[in-house]
């Protein structure tokens, strides 16, 4: 755990390198521009693979040595790193393989913090209980810090249809919940095609959430969303209900009449309106 601060600093430096590379893109024309674009894509993939190794290491240290991880003052910076990665990428799907692996690891890292027995105060030893209370206060402060949701098309469109401004201040927990649902839950057209051609196989492939979380970004996001929601139901359940309400306003009513013709399960929102799984498409 002694080297974890350097790992966090290295991950932040890699993220800054990727950002500066992407922001400086543009200019040029023809074959030269194409070559530059390919080069930047390769550089971005290399940077993201490096970040993936660092985040995986941080996650493993946190799980094996949660108190050393806390005492090294890297718990909250690691959450910041993963949180920011998930927010920045949410509107950029579909993702290249390297980025999808990094985002999946970020989901699992945050999940590891939420599920940590020590941080939940399950150890009754006096010295551990004191540390647990300290970590709980820090995490509570981090989750409730004010934040604004990113510009995800699904959220922006739903808010506009509901006559609301999307850029409202929420807690970081609420923003992450919205980001996971709107940015990482939607099905792709390939998912729908697989679902339509062999629904039983598709359901079996996605039924074991715990087994798939380590490999699939959407499943990892779903697992994190469920754990986050259960960790603070009183504050986050209204966020989910509000999102469903906005969707019920944004989706044309005529689509309700077509639900029997569309494949997949249906979603019931407050008020009794029912919408088909097709509406979860990107």
mmCIF file of C-alpha atoms in Angstrom:
data_model
loop_
_atom_site.group_PDB
_atom_site.id
_atom_site.type_symbol
_atom_site.label_atom_id
_atom_site.label_comp_id
_atom_site.label_asym_id
_atom_site.label_seq_id
_atom_site.Cartn_x
_atom_site.Cartn_y
_atom_site.Cartn_z
ATOM 1 C CA UNK A 1 0.000 0.000 0.000
ATOM 2 C CA UNK A 2 3.012 2.320 0.354
ATOM 3 C CA UNK A 3 3.214 2.831 -3.407
ATOM 4 C CA UNK A 4 -0.506 3.426 -3.978
ATOM 5 C CA UNK A 5 -0.211 7.266 -3.917
ATOM 6 C CA UNK A 6 2.273 7.021 -6.788
ATOM 7 C CA UNK A 7 -0.132 4.726 -8.661
ATOM 8 C CA UNK A 8 -2.962 7.244 -8.320
ATOM 9 C CA UNK A 9 -0.657 10.025 -9.522
ATOM 10 C CA UNK A 10 0.432 7.915 -12.479
ATOM 11 C CA UNK A 11 -3.179 7.181 -13.450
ATOM 12 C CA UNK A 12 -4.046 10.880 -13.235
ATOM 13 C CA UNK A 13 -1.038 11.731 -15.418
ATOM 14 C CA UNK A 14 -2.095 9.148 -18.020
ATOM 15 C CA UNK A 15 -5.646 10.510 -18.024
ATOM 16 C CA UNK A 16 -4.294 14.043 -18.556
ATOM 17 C CA UNK A 17 -2.090 12.792 -21.401
ATOM 18 C CA UNK A 18 -5.059 11.185 -23.128
ATOM 19 C CA UNK A 19 -7.168 14.322 -22.668
ATOM 20 C CA UNK A 20 -4.483 16.613 -24.096
ATOM 21 C CA UNK A 21 -4.011 14.258 -27.037
ATOM 22 C CA UNK A 22 -7.728 14.183 -27.862
ATOM 23 C CA UNK A 23 -8.179 17.949 -27.415
ATOM 24 C CA UNK A 24 -5.301 18.669 -29.795
ATOM 25 C CA UNK A 25 -6.811 16.483 -32.550
ATOM 26 C CA UNK A 26 -8.007 18.143 -35.715
ATOM 27 C CA UNK A 27 -6.378 19.978 -38.545
ATOM 28 C CA UNK A 28 -4.683 18.435 -41.529
ATOM 29 C CA UNK A 29 -6.383 16.776 -44.438
ATOM 30 C CA UNK A 30 -6.350 13.722 -46.630
ATOM 31 C CA UNK A 31 -4.090 10.782 -45.912
ATOM 32 C CA UNK A 32 -1.948 12.748 -43.480
ATOM 33 C CA UNK A 33 -4.956 13.498 -41.292
ATOM 34 C CA UNK A 34 -6.026 9.859 -41.415
ATOM 35 C CA UNK A 35 -2.573 8.689 -40.314
ATOM 36 C CA UNK A 36 -2.560 11.176 -37.442
ATOM 37 C CA UNK A 37 -6.020 9.982 -36.359
ATOM 38 C CA UNK A 38 -4.890 6.345 -36.378
ATOM 39 C CA UNK A 39 -1.795 7.270 -34.380
ATOM 40 C CA UNK A 40 -3.848 9.106 -31.768
ATOM 41 C CA UNK A 41 -6.217 6.150 -31.528
ATOM 42 C CA UNK A 42 -3.306 3.798 -30.901
ATOM 43 C CA UNK A 43 -1.857 6.171 -28.298
ATOM 44 C CA UNK A 44 -5.222 6.423 -26.562
ATOM 45 C CA UNK A 45 -5.521 2.620 -26.449
ATOM 46 C CA UNK A 46 -2.016 2.326 -24.968
ATOM 47 C CA UNK A 47 -2.802 4.949 -22.337
ATOM 48 C CA UNK A 48 -6.062 3.229 -21.413
ATOM 49 C CA UNK A 49 -4.336 -0.149 -21.103
ATOM 50 C CA UNK A 50 -1.847 1.469 -18.750
ATOM 51 C CA UNK A 51 -4.653 3.032 -16.729
ATOM 52 C CA UNK A 52 -6.428 -0.330 -16.627
ATOM 53 C CA UNK A 53 -3.394 -2.014 -15.053
ATOM 54 C CA UNK A 54 -3.111 0.750 -12.462
ATOM 55 C CA UNK A 55 -6.820 0.753 -11.552
ATOM 56 C CA UNK A 56 -6.812 -3.051 -11.299
ATOM 57 C CA UNK A 57 -3.846 -2.871 -8.943
ATOM 58 C CA UNK A 58 -5.526 -0.192 -6.821
ATOM 59 C CA UNK A 59 -8.687 -2.283 -6.641
ATOM 60 C CA UNK A 60 -6.773 -5.384 -5.567
ATOM 61 C CA UNK A 61 -4.882 -3.465 -2.869
ATOM 62 C CA UNK A 62 -8.143 -1.969 -1.588
ATOM 63 C CA UNK A 63 -9.765 -5.390 -1.342
ATOM 64 C CA UNK A 64 -6.789 -7.097 0.310
ATOM 65 C CA UNK A 65 -5.640 -4.235 2.563
ATOM 66 C CA UNK A 66 -8.598 -1.859 3.011
ATOM 67 C CA UNK A 67 -7.193 -0.103 6.084
ATOM 68 C CA UNK A 68 -3.723 0.440 4.610
ATOM 69 C CA UNK A 69 -5.478 1.761 1.511
ATOM 70 C CA UNK A 70 -7.380 4.204 3.693
ATOM 71 C CA UNK A 71 -4.323 5.274 5.708
ATOM 72 C CA UNK A 72 -2.391 5.921 2.491
ATOM 73 C CA UNK A 73 -5.019 8.582 1.664
ATOM 74 C CA UNK A 74 -5.823 7.075 -1.714
ATOM 75 C CA UNK A 75 -9.362 5.836 -1.107
ATOM 76 C CA UNK A 76 -11.133 9.033 -2.142
ATOM 77 C CA UNK A 77 -8.678 9.872 -4.973
ATOM 78 C CA UNK A 78 -9.277 6.400 -6.401
ATOM 79 C CA UNK A 79 -13.038 6.974 -6.247
ATOM 80 C CA UNK A 80 -12.517 10.355 -7.933
ATOM 81 C CA UNK A 81 -10.513 8.710 -10.708
ATOM 82 C CA UNK A 82 -13.111 6.010 -11.425
ATOM 83 C CA UNK A 83 -16.058 8.374 -11.044
ATOM 84 C CA UNK A 84 -14.598 10.885 -13.504
ATOM 85 C CA UNK A 85 -13.771 8.177 -16.045
ATOM 86 C CA UNK A 86 -17.349 6.896 -15.974
ATOM 87 C CA UNK A 87 -18.833 10.379 -16.331
ATOM 88 C CA UNK A 88 -16.505 11.482 -19.132
ATOM 89 C CA UNK A 89 -17.100 8.381 -21.250
ATOM 90 C CA UNK A 90 -20.842 7.949 -20.706
ATOM 91 C CA UNK A 91 -21.908 9.769 -23.876
ATOM 92 C CA UNK A 92 -19.214 8.205 -26.087
ATOM 93 C CA UNK A 93 -20.545 4.645 -26.609
ATOM 94 C CA UNK A 94 -19.811 2.342 -28.326
ATOM 95 C CA UNK A 95 -16.400 2.014 -26.736
ATOM 96 C CA UNK A 96 -13.124 0.636 -28.097
ATOM 97 C CA UNK A 97 -12.094 -2.593 -26.308
ATOM 98 C CA UNK A 98 -9.378 -0.925 -24.218
ATOM 99 C CA UNK A 99 -11.734 1.764 -22.938
ATOM 100 C CA UNK A 100 -14.527 -0.709 -22.236
ATOM 101 C CA UNK A 101 -12.147 -2.811 -20.131
ATOM 102 C CA UNK A 102 -11.057 0.302 -18.205
ATOM 103 C CA UNK A 103 -14.639 1.426 -17.562
ATOM 104 C CA UNK A 104 -15.607 -2.080 -16.432
ATOM 105 C CA UNK A 105 -12.706 -2.049 -13.979
ATOM 106 C CA UNK A 106 -13.783 1.394 -12.719
ATOM 107 C CA UNK A 107 -17.288 0.040 -12.007
ATOM 108 C CA UNK A 108 -15.857 -2.941 -10.155
ATOM 109 C CA UNK A 109 -13.452 -0.755 -8.157
ATOM 110 C CA UNK A 110 -16.266 1.468 -6.872
ATOM 111 C CA UNK A 111 -18.305 -1.666 -6.203
ATOM 112 C CA UNK A 112 -15.430 -3.070 -4.137
ATOM 113 C CA UNK A 113 -15.478 0.025 -1.928
ATOM 114 C CA UNK A 114 -19.258 -0.155 -1.461
ATOM 115 C CA UNK A 115 -19.105 -3.855 -0.597
ATOM 116 C CA UNK A 116 -16.089 -3.678 1.738
ATOM 117 C CA UNK A 117 -17.144 -5.305 5.057
ATOM 118 C CA UNK A 118 -14.641 -3.260 7.067
ATOM 119 C CA UNK A 119 -15.904 0.047 5.731
ATOM 120 C CA UNK A 120 -19.455 -1.033 6.622
ATOM 121 C CA UNK A 121 -18.500 -1.455 10.286
ATOM 122 C CA UNK A 122 -19.084 -5.190 10.534
ATOM 123 C CA UNK A 123 -15.946 -5.713 12.626
ATOM 124 C CA UNK A 124 -16.801 -5.025 16.272
ATOM 125 C CA UNK A 125 -13.204 -4.649 17.514
ATOM 126 C CA UNK A 126 -12.798 -1.228 19.149
ATOM 127 C CA UNK A 127 -9.864 -0.026 17.057
ATOM 128 C CA UNK A 128 -11.454 -1.270 13.820
ATOM 129 C CA UNK A 129 -14.791 0.269 14.748
ATOM 130 C CA UNK A 130 -13.157 3.665 15.181
ATOM 131 C CA UNK A 131 -11.475 3.447 11.772
ATOM 132 C CA UNK A 132 -14.720 2.244 10.225
ATOM 133 C CA UNK A 133 -16.581 5.247 11.557
ATOM 134 C CA UNK A 134 -13.901 7.546 10.171
ATOM 135 C CA UNK A 135 -14.091 5.950 6.723
ATOM 136 C CA UNK A 136 -17.896 6.014 6.816
ATOM 137 C CA UNK A 137 -17.857 9.766 7.474
ATOM 138 C CA UNK A 138 -15.400 10.356 4.623
ATOM 139 C CA UNK A 139 -17.384 8.219 2.185
ATOM 140 C CA UNK A 140 -20.681 9.815 3.208
ATOM 141 C CA UNK A 141 -19.185 13.249 2.597
ATOM 142 C CA UNK A 142 -17.820 12.117 -0.783
ATOM 143 C CA UNK A 143 -21.111 10.587 -1.956
ATOM 144 C CA UNK A 144 -23.182 13.605 -0.904
ATOM 145 C CA UNK A 145 -20.858 16.217 -2.448
ATOM 146 C CA UNK A 146 -22.626 18.415 -4.999
ATOM 147 C CA UNK A 147 -22.150 17.544 -8.676
ATOM 148 C CA UNK A 148 -23.798 18.192 -12.035
ATOM 149 C CA UNK A 149 -24.773 15.365 -14.407
ATOM 150 C CA UNK A 150 -22.905 15.060 -17.724
ATOM 151 C CA UNK A 151 -24.529 15.855 -21.068
ATOM 152 C CA UNK A 152 -25.773 12.388 -21.953
ATOM 153 C CA UNK A 153 -28.197 12.599 -24.913
ATOM 154 C CA UNK A 154 -30.816 10.378 -23.264
ATOM 155 C CA UNK A 155 -30.855 12.505 -20.097
ATOM 156 C CA UNK A 156 -30.845 15.807 -21.989
ATOM 157 C CA UNK A 157 -33.683 14.753 -24.295
ATOM 158 C CA UNK A 158 -35.817 13.394 -21.460
ATOM 159 C CA UNK A 159 -35.302 16.532 -19.362
ATOM 160 C CA UNK A 160 -36.170 18.769 -22.318
ATOM 161 C CA UNK A 161 -39.370 16.829 -23.009
ATOM 162 C CA UNK A 162 -40.316 17.134 -19.352
ATOM 163 C CA UNK A 163 -39.733 20.888 -19.476
ATOM 164 C CA UNK A 164 -36.838 20.760 -17.028
ATOM 165 C CA UNK A 165 -33.235 21.857 -17.036
ATOM 166 C CA UNK A 166 -30.931 18.850 -16.962
ATOM 167 C CA UNK A 167 -27.994 20.688 -15.399
ATOM 168 C CA UNK A 168 -29.172 20.686 -11.807
ATOM 169 C CA UNK A 169 -27.005 20.128 -8.779
ATOM 170 C CA UNK A 170 -27.260 16.624 -7.359
ATOM 171 C CA UNK A 171 -25.159 14.521 -5.036
ATOM 172 C CA UNK A 172 -22.318 12.563 -6.596
ATOM 173 C CA UNK A 173 -24.228 9.364 -5.782
ATOM 174 C CA UNK A 174 -27.289 10.589 -7.715
ATOM 175 C CA UNK A 175 -25.177 11.752 -10.639
ATOM 176 C CA UNK A 176 -23.369 8.417 -10.830
ATOM 177 C CA UNK A 177 -26.698 6.574 -10.687
ATOM 178 C CA UNK A 178 -28.105 8.651 -13.565
ATOM 179 C CA UNK A 179 -24.901 8.224 -15.545
ATOM 180 C CA UNK A 180 -24.849 4.452 -15.166
ATOM 181 C CA UNK A 181 -28.491 4.051 -16.197
ATOM 182 C CA UNK A 182 -28.501 6.504 -19.110
ATOM 183 C CA UNK A 183 -24.951 5.939 -20.309
ATOM 184 C CA UNK A 184 -24.261 2.236 -19.797
ATOM 185 C CA UNK A 185 -27.614 0.409 -19.631
ATOM 186 C CA UNK A 186 -28.942 1.022 -23.175
ATOM 187 C CA UNK A 187 -28.898 -1.966 -25.491
ATOM 188 C CA UNK A 188 -27.167 -1.835 -28.855
ATOM 189 C CA UNK A 189 -28.702 -2.979 -32.119
ATOM 190 C CA UNK A 190 -26.465 -6.032 -31.986
ATOM 191 C CA UNK A 191 -27.927 -6.905 -28.574
ATOM 192 C CA UNK A 192 -31.430 -6.576 -29.967
ATOM 193 C CA UNK A 193 -30.564 -8.741 -32.961
ATOM 194 C CA UNK A 194 -29.125 -11.470 -30.714
ATOM 195 C CA UNK A 195 -32.121 -11.160 -28.420
ATOM 196 C CA UNK A 196 -34.564 -11.523 -31.320
ATOM 197 C CA UNK A 197 -32.787 -14.471 -32.963
ATOM 198 C CA UNK A 198 -32.331 -16.531 -29.779
ATOM 199 C CA UNK A 199 -33.937 -14.939 -26.749
ATOM 200 C CA UNK A 200 -33.324 -17.898 -24.433
ATOM 201 C CA UNK A 201 -29.577 -18.001 -25.088
ATOM 202 C CA UNK A 202 -29.351 -14.232 -24.727
ATOM 203 C CA UNK A 203 -31.180 -14.386 -21.379
ATOM 204 C CA UNK A 204 -28.908 -17.168 -20.087
ATOM 205 C CA UNK A 205 -25.796 -15.241 -21.148
ATOM 206 C CA UNK A 206 -26.930 -12.205 -19.158
ATOM 207 C CA UNK A 207 -28.567 -13.934 -16.185
ATOM 208 C CA UNK A 208 -25.479 -14.492 -14.011
ATOM 209 C CA UNK A 209 -24.726 -10.899 -13.067
ATOM 210 C CA UNK A 210 -21.887 -11.704 -10.642
ATOM 211 C CA UNK A 211 -20.051 -13.920 -13.150
ATOM 212 C CA UNK A 212 -20.429 -11.477 -16.028
ATOM 213 C CA UNK A 213 -19.543 -8.324 -14.078
ATOM 214 C CA UNK A 214 -15.813 -8.862 -14.466
ATOM 215 C CA UNK A 215 -16.095 -9.089 -18.258
ATOM 216 C CA UNK A 216 -19.079 -7.024 -19.395
ATOM 217 C CA UNK A 217 -19.372 -3.269 -18.990
ATOM 218 C CA UNK A 218 -23.172 -3.162 -19.001
ATOM 219 C CA UNK A 219 -23.427 -5.957 -16.449
ATOM 220 C CA UNK A 220 -20.797 -4.329 -14.236
ATOM 221 C CA UNK A 221 -22.738 -1.051 -14.457
ATOM 222 C CA UNK A 222 -25.947 -2.858 -13.527
ATOM 223 C CA UNK A 223 -24.308 -4.519 -10.532
ATOM 224 C CA UNK A 224 -22.860 -1.201 -9.365
ATOM 225 C CA UNK A 225 -26.221 0.534 -9.825
ATOM 226 C CA UNK A 226 -28.036 -2.069 -7.739
ATOM 227 C CA UNK A 227 -25.455 -1.940 -4.944
ATOM 228 C CA UNK A 228 -25.413 1.866 -4.979
ATOM 229 C CA UNK A 229 -29.206 2.013 -4.840
ATOM 230 C CA UNK A 230 -29.381 -0.459 -1.941
ATOM 231 C CA UNK A 231 -26.721 1.485 -0.046
ATOM 232 C CA UNK A 232 -28.932 4.587 0.113
ATOM 233 C CA UNK A 233 -32.489 3.742 -0.907
ATOM 234 C CA UNK A 234 -34.120 6.750 0.745
ATOM 235 C CA UNK A 235 -32.115 9.263 -1.317
ATOM 236 C CA UNK A 236 -31.599 7.349 -4.572
ATOM 237 C CA UNK A 237 -34.966 5.628 -5.125
ATOM 238 C CA UNK A 238 -36.581 9.020 -5.882
ATOM 239 C CA UNK A 239 -33.855 9.620 -8.495
ATOM 240 C CA UNK A 240 -34.837 6.419 -10.323
ATOM 241 C CA UNK A 241 -38.535 7.293 -10.112
ATOM 242 C CA UNK A 242 -37.825 10.778 -11.454
ATOM 243 C CA UNK A 243 -35.916 9.324 -14.416
ATOM 244 C CA UNK A 244 -38.802 6.963 -15.173
ATOM 245 C CA UNK A 245 -41.216 9.873 -14.975
ATOM 246 C CA UNK A 246 -39.140 11.909 -17.437
ATOM 247 C CA UNK A 247 -39.007 8.945 -19.828
ATOM 248 C CA UNK A 248 -42.785 8.501 -19.589
ATOM 249 C CA UNK A 249 -43.163 12.121 -20.719
ATOM 250 C CA UNK A 250 -40.472 11.979 -23.396
ATOM 251 C CA UNK A 251 -41.603 8.799 -25.176
ATOM 252 C CA UNK A 252 -44.473 9.283 -27.639
ATOM 253 C CA UNK A 253 -47.685 7.670 -26.388
ATOM 254 C CA UNK A 254 -48.225 5.933 -29.731
ATOM 255 C CA UNK A 255 -45.269 3.625 -28.962
ATOM 256 C CA UNK A 256 -47.278 2.114 -26.117
ATOM 257 C CA UNK A 257 -49.703 0.733 -28.724
ATOM 258 C CA UNK A 258 -46.840 -0.984 -30.576
ATOM 259 C CA UNK A 259 -45.358 -2.834 -27.611
ATOM 260 C CA UNK A 260 -46.925 -6.174 -28.557
ATOM 261 C CA UNK A 261 -45.070 -6.021 -31.892
ATOM 262 C CA UNK A 262 -41.654 -5.379 -30.343
ATOM 263 C CA UNK A 263 -39.327 -8.019 -28.833
ATOM 264 C CA UNK A 264 -38.058 -8.119 -25.282
ATOM 265 C CA UNK A 265 -39.499 -7.326 -21.862
ATOM 266 C CA UNK A 266 -41.510 -4.256 -20.989
ATOM 267 C CA UNK A 267 -40.834 -1.559 -18.389
ATOM 268 C CA UNK A 268 -43.680 -0.197 -16.247
ATOM 269 C CA UNK A 269 -43.291 3.368 -15.000
ATOM 270 C CA UNK A 270 -45.185 5.265 -12.277
ATOM 271 C CA UNK A 271 -48.760 5.865 -13.411
ATOM 272 C CA UNK A 272 -49.071 2.483 -15.095
ATOM 273 C CA UNK A 273 -47.564 3.311 -18.500
ATOM 274 C CA UNK A 274 -45.719 0.361 -20.073
ATOM 275 C CA UNK A 275 -42.856 0.689 -22.560
ATOM 276 C CA UNK A 276 -41.109 -2.052 -24.591
ATOM 277 C CA UNK A 277 -37.469 -3.066 -24.272
ATOM 278 C CA UNK A 278 -36.758 -1.504 -27.667
ATOM 279 C CA UNK A 279 -36.840 1.903 -26.003
ATOM 280 C CA UNK A 280 -33.642 0.977 -24.158
ATOM 281 C CA UNK A 281 -31.707 1.110 -27.412
ATOM 282 C CA UNK A 282 -28.892 3.545 -27.976
#
